[in-house]
Amino acid sequence: MAKHMRGEMPAQKNSRPEPPAYPREPRETEPERPETAPYDDYGDYDGEDEADFPEDDGYGYGSEEPPRRGRDIYQEQMRRAPRPKRRHPFPVAPFAVLLFIAAAALLVFALWKGGILDPVIHRVFPTPTPVPTAVPTAEPTEEPTPTPEPTEEPTPTPEPTATPEPTPPAIPDDGTEGYLSSDVLIYGNAAFELFYGSDDMAAAYASLINGFAEELPGIRTYDMVVPNHSAFGVPERVNDYYGCMSQRQNTTAVYENLSPDVVPVDVFDILNLHNNEPIYLNTDTHWSSLGAYYAYTKFVEVADAGTPAALDDFEKTTYTGITGYLAFATGEDVLYANPDSLDVYDPKFSYTCEASYDGQEFFETDINTHNSELGYAMFLGGDMGCVRITNNELSTGRKLLIMKDSYGNALVPFLTANFDEVHAVDFRYFSGYLPEYCLEHGITDVLFFNNVMTVNTSMQHDSMATLFN
């Protein structure tokens, strides 16, 4: 380590390398320094008189070059010593600036993408209004035919849900079988004819009607069979008890055996839907005008004869205290104690009613006879051979002939509302030839109408046949 005037040089804190020592030749004797020589803190002579300093003895003193002070030597050594390489710190500030700029750019992009900056952009940079420029008129060219846009397939209309069939009311059952009086069933407070027909008789009747239709070329023909009261007023259990045949089955057998030239008019179901209403008389073999009205609506529907008239379109007259044939035949007190009410309906429109026994000579009469003593015979004036009713307010071009038994009397007044003329022929009392009569009077439609008892009676078949012989 280098020598210092005051001893060894203290160790350097910066661990700099030790400066090289200048070689000195050994001296025999060390010159004495004046004890009072002024030296500074670095060992340099600080006296005012340089002559007091000893002469150069070959070690640098008194030479041509003035002696260097210890501080200068130390500084020279420090300049020459190699310095350790300085490490450059990481540039934190520039990197932070770049990161801030990137974050700001991402924020601006997000705001622009979300449309939040649109109002600001349009306010700062408004869209310039284009300056209209004159466009030279071009030669007219044919416009290309526009390609039709594809149309969507129409949504298929869902099929309507079928309306469930209405359920007819249950027939009251008192738990008894009633009793017979003169072969007439007394059940509750009413009298009933029991039905003992057969499918063979139904088929025979249908064959007879088919033959009649062949004798009436060019005329629309229909057939209606009306059940009697026991089908809708007596429980099936009681009918079975007395061995009766099903009237539903019998009327169906008739319709199934009709030819294609004859249109069936099945009224069983519509009557059954109203079995809890007074559609039949309780003391007689016939139905009421209400039951006839429901059958009339069904026929108008099947015959496509317009809209059925409402009951309010007729003048209604009600008669009470009516006792019919079954009360007379049995003499049962319960029947006289519970008489019927009879509603008679007259047309409100203008009409003309004429009657004839042979279909040749007619005389004017009323459509109904208002005499309560006649009971059911008030309808159509009773059983006449031929009755002709003309609707003076209608002009449809259709004329109806109904070949009937007594059940048809209550039906005829309603039919007059839908046909120009209605000719009611009772086969039991008419003596003419029906095909000729139809041709002479321009009949367009013929309805063969009978109750189920007539249909299953061979004698009645023979009586009908006389109108075609």
Coordinates of C-alpha atoms in Angstrom, one line a residue:
M1 CA 0.0 0.0 0.0
A2 CA 1.3 3.5 -0.7
K3 CA 3.0 5.5 1.9
H4 CA 1.6 8.8 3.2
M5 CA 3.4 11.5 4.9
R6 CA 1.6 10.7 8.1
G7 CA 1.6 7.0 7.8
E8 CA -0.2 4.5 5.7
M9 CA -3.1 5.8 3.5
P10 CA -6.4 4.8 4.9
A11 CA -8.5 2.3 3.1
Q12 CA -10.9 3.7 0.4
K13 CA -14.6 3.2 0.9
N14 CA -15.2 2.8 -2.8
S15 CA -12.7 -0.1 -3.0
R16 CA -10.8 1.5 -5.7
P17 CA -7.6 -0.3 -6.7
E18 CA -4.5 0.7 -4.9
P19 CA -2.6 3.3 -6.9
P20 CA 0.9 2.2 -8.1
A21 CA 3.8 3.3 -6.1
Y22 CA 6.5 5.4 -7.7
P23 CA 9.9 3.7 -7.4
R24 CA 12.3 5.5 -5.2
E25 CA 15.9 4.7 -4.8
P26 CA 17.0 4.2 -1.2
R27 CA 18.7 7.1 0.5
E28 CA 21.5 6.8 2.9
T29 CA 20.3 9.4 5.2
E30 CA 16.9 11.0 5.5
P31 CA 17.2 14.8 5.7
E32 CA 16.0 16.2 8.8
R33 CA 12.9 18.4 8.6
P34 CA 12.7 21.4 10.6
E35 CA 10.5 20.8 13.5
T36 CA 8.9 24.0 13.0
A37 CA 8.3 23.6 9.2
P38 CA 4.6 24.3 8.4
Y39 CA 2.8 21.5 6.8
D40 CA -0.8 21.3 5.8
D41 CA -3.1 18.4 6.4
Y42 CA -1.8 16.6 3.3
G43 CA 1.8 16.7 4.2
D44 CA 2.6 19.6 1.9
Y45 CA 4.9 22.3 2.9
D46 CA 3.1 25.5 3.7
G47 CA 5.8 27.8 4.7
E48 CA 6.3 31.2 3.2
D49 CA 10.1 30.8 2.7
E50 CA 10.9 28.0 0.2
A51 CA 14.6 28.3 0.9
D52 CA 14.0 26.5 4.1
F53 CA 13.1 23.4 2.2
P54 CA 16.1 21.1 1.7
E55 CA 17.7 20.7 -1.7
D56 CA 17.0 17.9 -4.1
D57 CA 18.8 14.8 -3.1
G58 CA 18.0 12.8 -6.1
Y59 CA 14.5 11.8 -5.0
G60 CA 12.7 14.7 -6.5
Y61 CA 13.6 17.6 -4.3
G62 CA 15.3 20.4 -5.9
S63 CA 14.9 19.1 -9.4
E64 CA 13.8 21.1 -12.4
E65 CA 10.2 20.2 -11.9
P66 CA 8.6 21.5 -8.7
P67 CA 7.7 18.9 -6.2
R68 CA 4.0 17.7 -6.3
R69 CA 1.9 17.8 -3.3
G70 CA 0.4 14.6 -1.8
R71 CA -3.1 15.7 -2.8
D72 CA -2.1 16.1 -6.4
I73 CA -0.5 12.7 -6.4
Y74 CA -3.6 11.1 -4.9
Q75 CA -5.9 12.8 -7.5
E76 CA -3.6 11.7 -10.3
Q77 CA -3.7 8.2 -9.0
M78 CA -7.5 8.3 -8.8
R79 CA -7.8 9.6 -12.4
R80 CA -5.6 6.8 -13.7
A81 CA -7.2 4.0 -11.8
P82 CA -9.8 2.0 -13.8
R83 CA -13.4 2.8 -12.8
P84 CA -16.0 -0.1 -12.4
K85 CA -18.7 -0.2 -15.1
R86 CA -21.9 1.6 -14.1
R87 CA -25.2 -0.3 -14.4
H88 CA -28.0 1.6 -16.2
P89 CA -31.3 1.5 -14.3
F90 CA -34.6 0.1 -16.1
P91 CA -36.5 2.8 -18.0
V92 CA -39.6 2.8 -15.9
A93 CA -41.0 6.2 -16.9
P94 CA -41.1 5.6 -20.7
F95 CA -42.8 2.2 -20.2
A96 CA -45.4 3.7 -17.9
V97 CA -46.2 6.3 -20.5
L98 CA -46.7 3.7 -23.2
L99 CA -48.9 1.6 -21.0
F100 CA -51.1 4.7 -20.2
I101 CA -51.4 5.5 -23.9
A102 CA -52.5 1.9 -24.8
A103 CA -55.1 1.9 -22.0
A104 CA -56.5 5.2 -23.2
A105 CA -56.7 3.9 -26.8
L106 CA -58.6 0.8 -25.7
L107 CA -61.1 3.0 -23.7
V108 CA -61.7 5.3 -26.7
F109 CA -62.2 2.3 -29.0
A110 CA -64.7 0.7 -26.6
L111 CA -66.7 3.9 -26.3
W112 CA -66.7 4.3 -30.1
K113 CA -67.8 0.8 -30.7
G114 CA -70.7 1.1 -28.2
G115 CA -71.9 4.3 -30.0
I116 CA -71.4 6.5 -26.9
L117 CA -69.1 8.8 -28.8
D118 CA -71.3 9.2 -31.8
P119 CA -73.0 12.4 -30.5
V120 CA -69.6 13.9 -29.7
I121 CA -68.1 13.0 -33.0
H122 CA -71.0 14.4 -35.0
R123 CA -70.9 17.6 -32.9
V124 CA -67.1 18.1 -33.4
F125 CA -67.0 16.8 -36.9
P126 CA -70.5 17.6 -38.4
T127 CA -71.3 15.8 -41.7
P128 CA -70.9 18.4 -44.4
T129 CA -74.0 19.1 -46.5
P130 CA -73.4 17.9 -50.0
V131 CA -73.5 20.7 -52.5
P132 CA -75.9 19.8 -55.2
T133 CA -74.3 19.5 -58.6
A134 CA -76.0 19.5 -61.9
V135 CA -76.3 16.0 -63.2
P136 CA -76.6 15.7 -66.9
T137 CA -79.8 14.2 -68.1
A138 CA -79.2 10.6 -69.1
E139 CA -80.9 8.8 -71.9
P140 CA -84.0 7.0 -70.6
T141 CA -83.3 3.4 -70.1
E142 CA -85.6 0.6 -69.5
E143 CA -85.7 -0.3 -65.9
P144 CA -84.8 -3.9 -65.2
T145 CA -87.6 -6.1 -64.1
P146 CA -87.4 -6.2 -60.3
T147 CA -86.8 -9.7 -59.0
P148 CA -89.7 -10.6 -56.9
E149 CA -88.9 -11.1 -53.3
P150 CA -89.4 -14.6 -52.1
T151 CA -92.7 -14.9 -50.3
E152 CA -93.0 -16.9 -47.1
E153 CA -95.0 -20.0 -47.3
P154 CA -98.5 -19.3 -45.9
T155 CA -99.1 -20.7 -42.4
P156 CA -101.5 -23.6 -42.8
T157 CA -104.9 -22.9 -41.2
P158 CA -105.5 -25.3 -38.4
E159 CA -108.4 -27.5 -38.9
P160 CA -111.3 -26.6 -36.7
T161 CA -111.9 -28.8 -33.7
A162 CA -115.0 -30.9 -34.2
T163 CA -117.8 -29.7 -31.9
P164 CA -118.8 -32.6 -29.7
E165 CA -122.3 -34.0 -30.2
P166 CA -124.8 -32.7 -27.6
T167 CA -125.9 -35.3 -25.1
P168 CA -129.7 -35.8 -24.9
P169 CA -131.3 -35.5 -21.4
A170 CA -131.8 -38.7 -19.5
I171 CA -135.4 -40.0 -19.5
P172 CA -136.9 -39.9 -16.0
D173 CA -137.0 -43.3 -14.4
D174 CA -139.2 -43.8 -11.3
G175 CA -137.9 -47.3 -10.8
T176 CA -141.2 -49.0 -11.7
E177 CA -142.5 -50.7 -14.9
G178 CA -145.8 -48.9 -14.9
Y179 CA -148.8 -51.0 -15.9
L180 CA -150.9 -51.8 -19.0
S181 CA -154.4 -50.6 -19.5
S182 CA -156.2 -51.7 -22.7
D183 CA -152.8 -52.6 -24.1
V184 CA -151.6 -49.0 -23.4
L185 CA -148.8 -48.4 -21.0
I186 CA -149.5 -46.1 -18.1
Y187 CA -146.2 -44.8 -16.9
G188 CA -146.1 -41.9 -14.5
N189 CA -148.9 -39.5 -15.5
A190 CA -148.9 -40.3 -19.2
A191 CA -150.1 -43.0 -21.7
F192 CA -147.8 -44.6 -24.3
E193 CA -148.4 -46.9 -27.3
L194 CA -145.8 -49.7 -27.2
F195 CA -143.9 -50.4 -30.3
Y196 CA -143.6 -54.0 -31.7
G197 CA -142.3 -53.4 -35.3
S198 CA -139.6 -55.3 -37.1
D199 CA -136.7 -54.8 -39.5
D200 CA -138.6 -56.8 -42.2
M201 CA -141.5 -54.3 -42.1
A202 CA -139.1 -51.4 -42.2
A203 CA -137.4 -52.9 -45.3
A204 CA -140.8 -53.5 -46.9
Y205 CA -141.8 -49.9 -46.4
A206 CA -138.5 -48.6 -47.8
S207 CA -139.1 -50.8 -50.9
L208 CA -142.5 -49.3 -51.3
I209 CA -141.2 -45.7 -51.1
N210 CA -138.4 -46.6 -53.7
G211 CA -141.1 -47.7 -56.1
F212 CA -143.1 -44.4 -55.6
A213 CA -139.9 -42.4 -56.3
E214 CA -139.5 -44.2 -59.7
E215 CA -143.0 -43.0 -60.6
L216 CA -142.0 -39.4 -60.0
P217 CA -139.1 -38.6 -62.4
G218 CA -137.6 -35.2 -62.2
I219 CA -139.0 -34.6 -58.7
R220 CA -136.8 -34.5 -55.5
T221 CA -138.2 -37.1 -53.1
Y222 CA -137.6 -37.4 -49.3
D223 CA -138.7 -39.8 -46.6
M224 CA -139.2 -39.0 -42.9
V225 CA -140.3 -41.5 -40.2
V226 CA -141.4 -40.1 -36.9
P227 CA -141.0 -42.2 -33.7
N228 CA -143.9 -42.3 -31.2
H229 CA -143.9 -41.1 -27.6
S230 CA -142.6 -44.2 -26.0
A231 CA -139.1 -43.7 -27.6
F232 CA -138.6 -40.5 -25.7
G233 CA -140.8 -40.8 -22.6
V234 CA -140.3 -44.4 -21.4
P235 CA -136.9 -45.6 -20.1
E236 CA -135.2 -48.2 -22.2
R237 CA -135.3 -50.6 -19.2
V238 CA -139.1 -50.4 -19.3
N239 CA -139.3 -50.9 -23.0
D240 CA -137.2 -54.0 -22.7
Y241 CA -139.4 -55.3 -19.9
Y242 CA -142.4 -55.3 -22.2
G243 CA -140.4 -56.8 -25.1
C244 CA -140.6 -53.7 -27.4
M245 CA -138.3 -53.1 -30.3
S246 CA -135.9 -50.2 -30.5
Q247 CA -137.4 -47.4 -32.6
R248 CA -134.0 -46.1 -33.2
Q249 CA -133.1 -49.4 -34.8
N250 CA -136.3 -49.6 -36.8
T251 CA -136.1 -46.1 -38.3
T252 CA -132.4 -46.7 -39.2
A253 CA -133.4 -49.9 -41.0
V254 CA -135.8 -47.8 -43.2
Y255 CA -133.2 -45.2 -44.1
E256 CA -130.6 -47.9 -44.9
N257 CA -132.9 -49.6 -47.4
L258 CA -133.9 -46.4 -49.3
S259 CA -132.6 -46.0 -52.9
P260 CA -130.2 -43.2 -53.8
D261 CA -133.2 -41.4 -55.4
V262 CA -134.8 -40.9 -51.9
V263 CA -133.2 -38.6 -49.4
P264 CA -133.7 -39.7 -45.8
V265 CA -134.7 -37.1 -43.2
D266 CA -133.7 -38.6 -39.8
V267 CA -135.4 -36.7 -37.0
F268 CA -134.8 -39.2 -34.2
D269 CA -131.8 -37.4 -32.7
I270 CA -133.2 -33.9 -32.8
L271 CA -136.3 -35.1 -31.0
N272 CA -134.3 -36.9 -28.5
L273 CA -132.3 -33.8 -27.6
H274 CA -135.6 -32.2 -26.6
N275 CA -137.1 -35.2 -24.8
N276 CA -137.5 -33.2 -21.6
E277 CA -139.8 -30.7 -23.4
P278 CA -143.5 -31.3 -24.2
I279 CA -142.9 -32.6 -27.7
Y280 CA -145.7 -35.2 -27.4
L281 CA -149.1 -35.3 -25.9
N282 CA -149.5 -37.3 -22.7
T283 CA -153.2 -38.4 -23.3
D284 CA -153.1 -38.9 -27.1
T285 CA -151.2 -40.9 -29.7
H286 CA -149.8 -37.8 -31.5
W287 CA -146.9 -35.4 -31.0
S288 CA -147.4 -31.7 -30.2
S289 CA -146.8 -28.7 -32.4
L290 CA -143.4 -28.2 -30.7
G291 CA -142.2 -31.7 -31.7
A292 CA -143.4 -31.0 -35.2
Y293 CA -141.5 -27.7 -35.3
Y294 CA -138.2 -29.4 -34.5
A295 CA -138.8 -31.9 -37.3
Y296 CA -139.6 -29.0 -39.6
T297 CA -136.2 -27.4 -39.0
K298 CA -134.4 -30.6 -39.8
F299 CA -136.3 -31.1 -43.1
V300 CA -135.6 -27.5 -44.2
E301 CA -131.9 -28.1 -43.6
V302 CA -131.9 -31.4 -45.5
A303 CA -134.0 -30.1 -48.4
D304 CA -131.9 -26.9 -48.6
A305 CA -135.0 -24.9 -48.5
G306 CA -133.7 -21.7 -46.9
T307 CA -133.7 -20.8 -43.2
P308 CA -136.3 -22.3 -40.9
A309 CA -138.8 -19.7 -39.7
A310 CA -138.9 -18.9 -36.0
L311 CA -141.8 -19.8 -33.8
D312 CA -142.4 -16.1 -33.3
D313 CA -143.1 -15.8 -37.1
F314 CA -146.4 -17.6 -36.3
E315 CA -149.4 -16.6 -34.3
K316 CA -149.7 -18.9 -31.3
T317 CA -152.9 -19.9 -29.6
T318 CA -152.8 -22.1 -26.5
Y319 CA -155.6 -24.4 -25.5
T320 CA -155.6 -26.2 -22.1
G321 CA -157.6 -29.1 -20.6
I322 CA -157.2 -31.2 -23.7
T323 CA -157.7 -35.0 -23.3
G324 CA -157.0 -37.2 -26.3
Y325 CA -157.7 -40.7 -27.7
L326 CA -155.6 -42.6 -25.1
A327 CA -157.5 -41.1 -22.2
F328 CA -160.7 -42.1 -23.9
A329 CA -159.5 -45.6 -24.7
T330 CA -158.2 -46.5 -21.2
G331 CA -160.5 -44.3 -19.1
E332 CA -157.6 -43.9 -16.6
D333 CA -158.3 -41.2 -14.0
V334 CA -154.6 -40.2 -13.9
L335 CA -154.9 -39.1 -17.5
Y336 CA -158.0 -37.0 -17.0
A337 CA -156.4 -35.5 -13.9
N338 CA -153.4 -34.5 -16.0
P339 CA -154.8 -33.1 -19.3
D340 CA -152.6 -31.7 -22.1
S341 CA -152.1 -28.1 -23.3
L342 CA -152.2 -27.7 -27.1
D343 CA -150.4 -24.9 -28.9
V344 CA -151.8 -24.1 -32.4
Y345 CA -149.6 -22.0 -34.8
D346 CA -151.1 -19.9 -37.7
P347 CA -148.8 -18.2 -40.2
K348 CA -148.5 -14.4 -39.8
F349 CA -147.7 -13.9 -43.5
S350 CA -150.4 -13.7 -46.1
Y351 CA -151.6 -17.1 -47.3
T352 CA -154.5 -18.9 -49.0
C353 CA -155.7 -22.3 -47.8
E354 CA -158.0 -24.5 -49.9
A355 CA -159.3 -28.1 -49.3
S356 CA -160.4 -30.9 -51.6
Y357 CA -161.5 -34.5 -51.3
D358 CA -160.4 -35.7 -54.7
G359 CA -157.8 -33.1 -55.7
Q360 CA -160.0 -31.7 -58.4
E361 CA -162.4 -29.3 -56.7
F362 CA -161.1 -27.0 -53.9
F363 CA -162.9 -24.8 -51.5
E364 CA -161.3 -22.2 -49.3
T365 CA -160.9 -22.9 -45.6
D366 CA -158.7 -22.0 -42.6
I367 CA -155.3 -23.7 -42.2
N368 CA -156.3 -24.6 -38.6
T369 CA -159.7 -25.0 -36.9
H370 CA -159.8 -23.2 -33.6
N371 CA -162.1 -25.5 -31.6
S372 CA -160.7 -27.0 -28.5
E373 CA -163.3 -29.8 -28.5
L374 CA -161.5 -31.2 -31.6
G375 CA -158.3 -31.7 -29.7
Y376 CA -155.5 -32.7 -32.1
A377 CA -158.0 -32.5 -35.1
M378 CA -157.7 -28.7 -34.9
F379 CA -154.5 -28.9 -37.0
L380 CA -155.3 -28.6 -40.7
G381 CA -159.0 -29.0 -40.0
G382 CA -158.6 -32.7 -39.3
D383 CA -157.9 -35.5 -41.9
M384 CA -158.7 -34.0 -45.3
G385 CA -157.9 -35.8 -48.5
C386 CA -156.0 -32.8 -49.9
V387 CA -155.2 -29.3 -48.6
R388 CA -153.4 -26.7 -50.6
I389 CA -151.7 -23.7 -48.9
T390 CA -150.3 -20.9 -51.0
N391 CA -147.8 -18.4 -49.5
N392 CA -148.7 -15.1 -51.1
E393 CA -145.4 -13.4 -50.1
L394 CA -143.0 -16.0 -51.4
S395 CA -141.6 -16.8 -54.8
T396 CA -139.0 -19.5 -54.7
G397 CA -140.1 -21.6 -57.6
R398 CA -140.5 -24.6 -55.3
K399 CA -143.7 -26.4 -54.6
L400 CA -143.9 -29.2 -52.0
L401 CA -146.3 -32.2 -51.8
I402 CA -146.4 -34.1 -48.5
M403 CA -148.0 -37.6 -48.6
K404 CA -148.8 -38.1 -44.9
D405 CA -150.7 -39.7 -42.1
S406 CA -152.3 -37.7 -39.3
Y407 CA -148.9 -36.9 -37.7
G408 CA -148.3 -34.6 -40.7
N409 CA -151.2 -32.3 -39.8
A410 CA -149.2 -30.4 -37.1
L411 CA -146.2 -30.1 -39.5
V412 CA -147.8 -28.6 -42.5
P413 CA -148.4 -25.0 -41.2
F414 CA -144.6 -24.6 -40.6
L415 CA -143.7 -25.9 -44.1
T416 CA -145.7 -23.1 -45.7
A417 CA -143.0 -20.6 -44.6
N418 CA -140.4 -22.0 -47.0
F419 CA -142.3 -23.1 -50.2
D420 CA -144.5 -21.2 -52.6
E421 CA -147.1 -23.9 -52.3
V422 CA -147.6 -26.9 -49.9
H423 CA -150.0 -29.7 -51.0
A424 CA -150.9 -32.0 -48.0
V425 CA -152.3 -35.4 -49.3
D426 CA -153.6 -37.9 -46.8
F427 CA -153.2 -41.2 -48.5
R428 CA -156.1 -42.7 -46.5
Y429 CA -158.6 -40.3 -48.0
F430 CA -157.2 -39.1 -51.3
S431 CA -158.7 -40.8 -54.4
G432 CA -156.6 -39.3 -57.1
Y433 CA -153.5 -40.5 -59.0
L434 CA -150.5 -38.9 -57.3
P435 CA -148.0 -38.8 -60.3
E436 CA -150.6 -37.1 -62.4
Y437 CA -151.5 -34.7 -59.6
C438 CA -147.8 -33.7 -59.2
L439 CA -147.4 -33.1 -62.9
E440 CA -150.6 -31.0 -63.1
H441 CA -149.7 -28.7 -60.2
G442 CA -145.9 -28.4 -61.0
I443 CA -144.7 -30.1 -57.8
T444 CA -140.9 -29.9 -57.4
D445 CA -140.5 -31.8 -54.1
V446 CA -142.3 -34.7 -52.5
L447 CA -142.0 -35.7 -48.9
F448 CA -143.2 -39.2 -47.8
F449 CA -144.1 -38.6 -44.2
N450 CA -145.3 -41.3 -41.7
N451 CA -145.1 -42.2 -38.0
V452 CA -143.3 -45.4 -37.0
M453 CA -146.6 -47.2 -36.4
T454 CA -147.8 -46.6 -39.9
V455 CA -144.5 -47.7 -41.3
N456 CA -144.8 -51.1 -39.5
T457 CA -148.4 -51.8 -40.6
S458 CA -148.9 -53.7 -43.9
M459 CA -152.5 -52.4 -44.2
Q460 CA -151.2 -48.9 -44.4
H461 CA -148.7 -49.9 -47.0
D462 CA -151.6 -51.1 -49.2
S463 CA -153.4 -47.9 -48.7
M464 CA -150.4 -45.9 -49.9
A465 CA -150.0 -48.0 -52.9
T466 CA -153.5 -47.1 -54.2
L467 CA -152.2 -43.5 -55.0
F468 CA -149.9 -45.0 -57.6
N469 CA -152.3 -47.5 -59.3

